[in-house]
mmCIF file of C-alpha atoms in Angstrom:
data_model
loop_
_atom_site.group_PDB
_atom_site.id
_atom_site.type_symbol
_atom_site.label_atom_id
_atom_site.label_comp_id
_atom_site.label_asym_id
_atom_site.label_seq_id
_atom_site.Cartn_x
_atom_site.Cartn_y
_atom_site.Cartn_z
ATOM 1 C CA UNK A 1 0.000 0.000 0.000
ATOM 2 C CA UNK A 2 1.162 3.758 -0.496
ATOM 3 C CA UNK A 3 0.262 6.706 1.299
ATOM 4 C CA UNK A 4 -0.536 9.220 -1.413
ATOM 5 C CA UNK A 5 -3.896 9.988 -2.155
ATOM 6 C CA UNK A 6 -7.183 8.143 -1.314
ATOM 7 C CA UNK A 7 -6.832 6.181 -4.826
ATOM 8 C CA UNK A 8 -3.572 5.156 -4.397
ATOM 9 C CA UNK A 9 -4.244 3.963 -1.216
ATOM 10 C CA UNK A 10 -6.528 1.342 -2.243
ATOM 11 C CA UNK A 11 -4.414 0.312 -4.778
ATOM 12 C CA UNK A 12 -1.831 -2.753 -4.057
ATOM 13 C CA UNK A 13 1.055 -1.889 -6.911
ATOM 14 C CA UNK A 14 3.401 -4.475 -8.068
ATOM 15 C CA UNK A 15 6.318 -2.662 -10.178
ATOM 16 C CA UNK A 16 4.435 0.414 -12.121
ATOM 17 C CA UNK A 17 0.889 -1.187 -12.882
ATOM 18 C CA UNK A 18 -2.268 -0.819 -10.350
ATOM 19 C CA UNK A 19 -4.203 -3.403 -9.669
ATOM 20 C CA UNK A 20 -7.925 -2.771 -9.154
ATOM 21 C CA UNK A 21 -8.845 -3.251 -5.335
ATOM 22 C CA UNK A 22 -11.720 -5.527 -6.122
ATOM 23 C CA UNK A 23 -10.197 -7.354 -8.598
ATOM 24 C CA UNK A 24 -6.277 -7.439 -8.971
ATOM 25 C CA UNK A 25 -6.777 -7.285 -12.193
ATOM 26 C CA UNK A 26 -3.676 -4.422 -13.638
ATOM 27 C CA UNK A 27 -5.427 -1.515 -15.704
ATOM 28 C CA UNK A 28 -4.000 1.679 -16.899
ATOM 29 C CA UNK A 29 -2.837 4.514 -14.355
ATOM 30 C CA UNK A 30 -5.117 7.356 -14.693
ATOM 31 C CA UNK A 31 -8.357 5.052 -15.471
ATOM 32 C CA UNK A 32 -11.007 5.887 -12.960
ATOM 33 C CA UNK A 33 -13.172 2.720 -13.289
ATOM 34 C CA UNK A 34 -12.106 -0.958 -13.818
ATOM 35 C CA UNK A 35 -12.345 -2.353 -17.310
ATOM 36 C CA UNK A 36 -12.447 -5.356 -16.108
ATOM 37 C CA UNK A 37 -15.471 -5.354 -13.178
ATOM 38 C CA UNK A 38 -16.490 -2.129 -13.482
ATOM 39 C CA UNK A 39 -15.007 -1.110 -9.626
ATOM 40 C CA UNK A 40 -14.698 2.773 -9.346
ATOM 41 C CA UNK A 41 -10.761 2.891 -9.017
ATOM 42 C CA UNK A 42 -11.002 6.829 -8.314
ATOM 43 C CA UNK A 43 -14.201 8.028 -7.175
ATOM 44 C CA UNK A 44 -12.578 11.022 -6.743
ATOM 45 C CA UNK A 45 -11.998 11.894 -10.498
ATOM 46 C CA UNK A 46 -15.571 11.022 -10.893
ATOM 47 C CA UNK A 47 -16.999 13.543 -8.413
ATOM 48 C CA UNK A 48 -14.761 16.384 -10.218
ATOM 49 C CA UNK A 49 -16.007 15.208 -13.788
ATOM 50 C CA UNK A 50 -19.658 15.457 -12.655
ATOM 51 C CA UNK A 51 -19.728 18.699 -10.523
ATOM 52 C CA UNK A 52 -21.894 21.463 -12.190
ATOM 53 C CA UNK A 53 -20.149 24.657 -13.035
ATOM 54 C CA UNK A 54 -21.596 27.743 -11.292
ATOM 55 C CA UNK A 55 -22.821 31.012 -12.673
ATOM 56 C CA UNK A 56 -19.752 33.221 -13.346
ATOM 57 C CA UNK A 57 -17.214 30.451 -13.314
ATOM 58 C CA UNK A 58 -15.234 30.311 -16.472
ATOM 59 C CA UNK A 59 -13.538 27.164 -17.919
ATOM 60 C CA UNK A 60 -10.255 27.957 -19.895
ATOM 61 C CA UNK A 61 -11.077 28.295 -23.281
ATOM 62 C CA UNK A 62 -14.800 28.119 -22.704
ATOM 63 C CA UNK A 63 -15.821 30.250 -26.048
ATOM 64 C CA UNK A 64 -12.794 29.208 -27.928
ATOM 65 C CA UNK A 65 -13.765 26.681 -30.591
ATOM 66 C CA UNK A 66 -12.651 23.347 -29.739
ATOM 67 C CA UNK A 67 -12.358 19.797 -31.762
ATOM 68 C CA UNK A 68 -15.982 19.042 -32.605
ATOM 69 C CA UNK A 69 -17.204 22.604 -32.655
ATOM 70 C CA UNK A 70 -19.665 23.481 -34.951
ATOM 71 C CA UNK A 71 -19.011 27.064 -34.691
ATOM 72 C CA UNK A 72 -17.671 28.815 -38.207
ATOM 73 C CA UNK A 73 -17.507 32.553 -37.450
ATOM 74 C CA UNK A 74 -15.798 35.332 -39.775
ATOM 75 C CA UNK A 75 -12.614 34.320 -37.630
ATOM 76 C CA UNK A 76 -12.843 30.937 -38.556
ATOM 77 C CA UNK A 77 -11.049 29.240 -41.708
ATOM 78 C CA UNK A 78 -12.079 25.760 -43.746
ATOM 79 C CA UNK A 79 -9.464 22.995 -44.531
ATOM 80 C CA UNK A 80 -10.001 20.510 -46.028
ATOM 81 C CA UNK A 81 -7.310 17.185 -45.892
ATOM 82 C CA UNK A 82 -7.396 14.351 -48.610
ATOM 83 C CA UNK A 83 -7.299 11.619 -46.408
ATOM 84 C CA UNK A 84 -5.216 8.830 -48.999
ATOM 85 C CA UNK A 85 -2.517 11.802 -50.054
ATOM 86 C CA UNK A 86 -2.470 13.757 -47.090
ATOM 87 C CA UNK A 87 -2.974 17.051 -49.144
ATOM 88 C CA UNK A 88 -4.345 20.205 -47.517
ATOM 89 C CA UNK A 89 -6.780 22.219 -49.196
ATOM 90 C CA UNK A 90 -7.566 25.583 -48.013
ATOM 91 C CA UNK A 91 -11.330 26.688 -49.048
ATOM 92 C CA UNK A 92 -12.970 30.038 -49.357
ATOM 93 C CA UNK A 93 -16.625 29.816 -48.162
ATOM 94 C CA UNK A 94 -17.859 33.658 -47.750
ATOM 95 C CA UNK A 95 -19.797 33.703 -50.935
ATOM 96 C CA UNK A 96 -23.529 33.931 -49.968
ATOM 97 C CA UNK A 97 -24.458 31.301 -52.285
ATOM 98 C CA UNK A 98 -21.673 29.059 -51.047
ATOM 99 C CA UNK A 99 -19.133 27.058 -52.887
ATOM 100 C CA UNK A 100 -19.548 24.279 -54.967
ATOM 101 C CA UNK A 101 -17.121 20.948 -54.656
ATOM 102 C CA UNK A 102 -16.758 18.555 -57.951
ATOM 103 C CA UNK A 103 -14.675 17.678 -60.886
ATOM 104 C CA UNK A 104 -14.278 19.660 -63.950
ATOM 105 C CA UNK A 105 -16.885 18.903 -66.973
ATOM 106 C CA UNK A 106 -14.753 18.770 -70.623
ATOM 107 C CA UNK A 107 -17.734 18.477 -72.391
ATOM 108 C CA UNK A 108 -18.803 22.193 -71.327
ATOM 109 C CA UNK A 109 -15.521 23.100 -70.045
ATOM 110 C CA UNK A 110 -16.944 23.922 -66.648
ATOM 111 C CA UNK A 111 -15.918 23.202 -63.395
ATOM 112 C CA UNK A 112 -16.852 23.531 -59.973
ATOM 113 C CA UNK A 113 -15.479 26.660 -57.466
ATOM 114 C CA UNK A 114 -13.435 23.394 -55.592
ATOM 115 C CA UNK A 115 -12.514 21.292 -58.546
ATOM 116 C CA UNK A 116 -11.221 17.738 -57.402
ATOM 117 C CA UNK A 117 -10.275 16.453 -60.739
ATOM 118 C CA UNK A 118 -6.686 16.804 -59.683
ATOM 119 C CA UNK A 119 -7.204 14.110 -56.811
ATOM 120 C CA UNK A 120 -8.188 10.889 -58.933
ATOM 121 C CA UNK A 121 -11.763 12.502 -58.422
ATOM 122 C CA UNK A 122 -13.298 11.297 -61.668
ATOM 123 C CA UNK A 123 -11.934 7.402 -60.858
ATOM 124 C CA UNK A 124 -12.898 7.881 -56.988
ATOM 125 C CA UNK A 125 -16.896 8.494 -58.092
ATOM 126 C CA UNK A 126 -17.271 12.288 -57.288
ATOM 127 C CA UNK A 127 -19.705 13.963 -60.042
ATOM 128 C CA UNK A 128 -19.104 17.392 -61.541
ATOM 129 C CA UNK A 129 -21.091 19.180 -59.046
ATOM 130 C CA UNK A 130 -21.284 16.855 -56.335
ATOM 131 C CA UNK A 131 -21.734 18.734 -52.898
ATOM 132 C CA UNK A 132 -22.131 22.071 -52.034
ATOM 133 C CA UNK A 133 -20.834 23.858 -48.740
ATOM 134 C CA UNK A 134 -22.473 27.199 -47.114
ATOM 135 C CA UNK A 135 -22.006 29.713 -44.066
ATOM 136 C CA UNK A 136 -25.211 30.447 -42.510
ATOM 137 C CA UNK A 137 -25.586 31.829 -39.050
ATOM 138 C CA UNK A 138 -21.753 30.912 -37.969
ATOM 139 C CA UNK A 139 -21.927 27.694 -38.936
ATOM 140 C CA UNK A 140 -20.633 25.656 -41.680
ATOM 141 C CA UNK A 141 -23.405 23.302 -43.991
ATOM 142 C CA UNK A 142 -22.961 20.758 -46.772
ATOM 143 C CA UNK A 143 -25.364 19.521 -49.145
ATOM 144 C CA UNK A 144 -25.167 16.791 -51.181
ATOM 145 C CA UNK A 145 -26.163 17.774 -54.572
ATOM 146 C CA UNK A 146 -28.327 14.827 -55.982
ATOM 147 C CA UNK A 147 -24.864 12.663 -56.792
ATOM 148 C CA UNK A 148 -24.904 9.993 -58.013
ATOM 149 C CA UNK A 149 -22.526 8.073 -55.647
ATOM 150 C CA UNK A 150 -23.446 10.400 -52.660
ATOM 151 C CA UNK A 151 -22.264 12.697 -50.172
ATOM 152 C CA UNK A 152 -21.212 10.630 -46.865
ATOM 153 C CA UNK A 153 -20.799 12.608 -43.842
ATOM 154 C CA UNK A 154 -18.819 10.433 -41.048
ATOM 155 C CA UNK A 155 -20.460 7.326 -42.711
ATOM 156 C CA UNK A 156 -23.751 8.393 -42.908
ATOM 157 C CA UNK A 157 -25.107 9.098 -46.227
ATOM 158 C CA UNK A 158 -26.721 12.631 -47.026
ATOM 159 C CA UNK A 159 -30.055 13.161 -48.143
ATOM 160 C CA UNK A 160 -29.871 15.330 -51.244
ATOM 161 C CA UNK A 161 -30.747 18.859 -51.262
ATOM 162 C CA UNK A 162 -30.527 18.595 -47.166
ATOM 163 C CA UNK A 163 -27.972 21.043 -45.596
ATOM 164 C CA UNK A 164 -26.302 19.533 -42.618
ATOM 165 C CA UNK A 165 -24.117 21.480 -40.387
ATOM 166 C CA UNK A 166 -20.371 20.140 -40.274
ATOM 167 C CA UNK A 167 -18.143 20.128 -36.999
ATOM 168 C CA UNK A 168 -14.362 20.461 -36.858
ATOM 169 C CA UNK A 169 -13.013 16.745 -37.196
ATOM 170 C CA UNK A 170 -16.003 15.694 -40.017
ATOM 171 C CA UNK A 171 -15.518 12.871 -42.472
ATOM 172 C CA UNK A 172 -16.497 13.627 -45.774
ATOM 173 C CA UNK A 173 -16.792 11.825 -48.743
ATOM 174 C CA UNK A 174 -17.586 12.271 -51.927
ATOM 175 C CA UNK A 175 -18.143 9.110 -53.698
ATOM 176 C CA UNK A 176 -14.851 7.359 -52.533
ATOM 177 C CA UNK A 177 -12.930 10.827 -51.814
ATOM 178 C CA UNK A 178 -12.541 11.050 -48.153
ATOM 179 C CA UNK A 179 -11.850 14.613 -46.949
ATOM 180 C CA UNK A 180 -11.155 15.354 -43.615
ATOM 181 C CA UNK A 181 -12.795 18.850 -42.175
ATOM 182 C CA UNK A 182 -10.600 21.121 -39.874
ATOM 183 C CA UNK A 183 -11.517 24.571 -38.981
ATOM 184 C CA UNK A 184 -8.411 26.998 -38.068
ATOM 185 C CA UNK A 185 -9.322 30.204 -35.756
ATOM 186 C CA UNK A 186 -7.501 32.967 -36.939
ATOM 187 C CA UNK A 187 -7.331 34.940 -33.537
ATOM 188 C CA UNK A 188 -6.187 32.486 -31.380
ATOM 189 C CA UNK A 189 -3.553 30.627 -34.088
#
């Protein structure tokens, strides 16, 4: 036994791993219940992780946009990563009407504002104007554009002509083009 804190007191240690005090079964330092038989390791960490916040209390970086934020303000930049090359693409999305993604069209010689033909886009199943993406009230929509392999958004396929809000850390795909959705605050870079 140890004599740090009430955790670590109930825990027998062998070497570096804790054992669980109902079980002896090892599990990983910092876990606060068993994975094993469910035994609250560090009811402690549990109380401090279910405590409600009071009025007038801030938590660090409480209006900062954080991974999984929905929030796209005028400080707020899209990128979007190719997820088999690794590329980065940065995209403007201020226009009103929003920008469209797809592949260029040779028969018109049109394209879209985002034109994937450069990424295998054609091969890969994304359509000439396969999605579109919009800013409406700070925050960030796509809508699949009646494709005809679809507009997937973190496996779930869109309805078309739907807007659905992305979040920072979004799956896309178009077709078989994954893109993966990060949005960069300029203010606090």
């Amino acid at each position: 036994m140890t004599s740090g804190s009430a955790p670590d007191r109930l825990l027998e240690r062998r070497g570096a791993v804790p054992k669980c005090p109902n079980c002896q079964h090892d599990y990983v330092e910092g876990m606060i219940i068993c994975d094993y038989c469910g035994f609250v390791v560090d009811s402690a960490a549990i109380a401090r992780y279910t405590e409600t916040q009071r009025f007038g209390e801030s938590e660090r970086g409480q209006n900062q946009p954080r991974w999984g934020s929905a929030r796209f303000d005028d400080q707020t930049r899209l990128l979007l990563r190719l997820m088999d090359s690794g590329q980065t693409l940065y995209v403007e999305v201020r226009q009103p009407e929003g920008v469209t993604l797809g592949r260029y069209d040779p028969l018109t010689q049109t394209g879209p504002d985002i034109d994937l033909t450069g990424f295998d886009a054609e091969r890969l199943g994304v359509s000439r104007r396969h999605a579109r993406l919009t800013v409406l009230d700070n925050s960030l929509y796509i809508t699949d554009l009646d494709a005809a392999n679809g507009t997937y958004l973190n496996g779930l396929r869109l309805t078309p002509q739907q807007p659905r809000i992305l979040r920072d850390g979004d799956e896309i795909r178009l077709g078989h083009l994954k893109l993966l959705v990060t949005f960069v605050d300029m203010v606090n870079k």
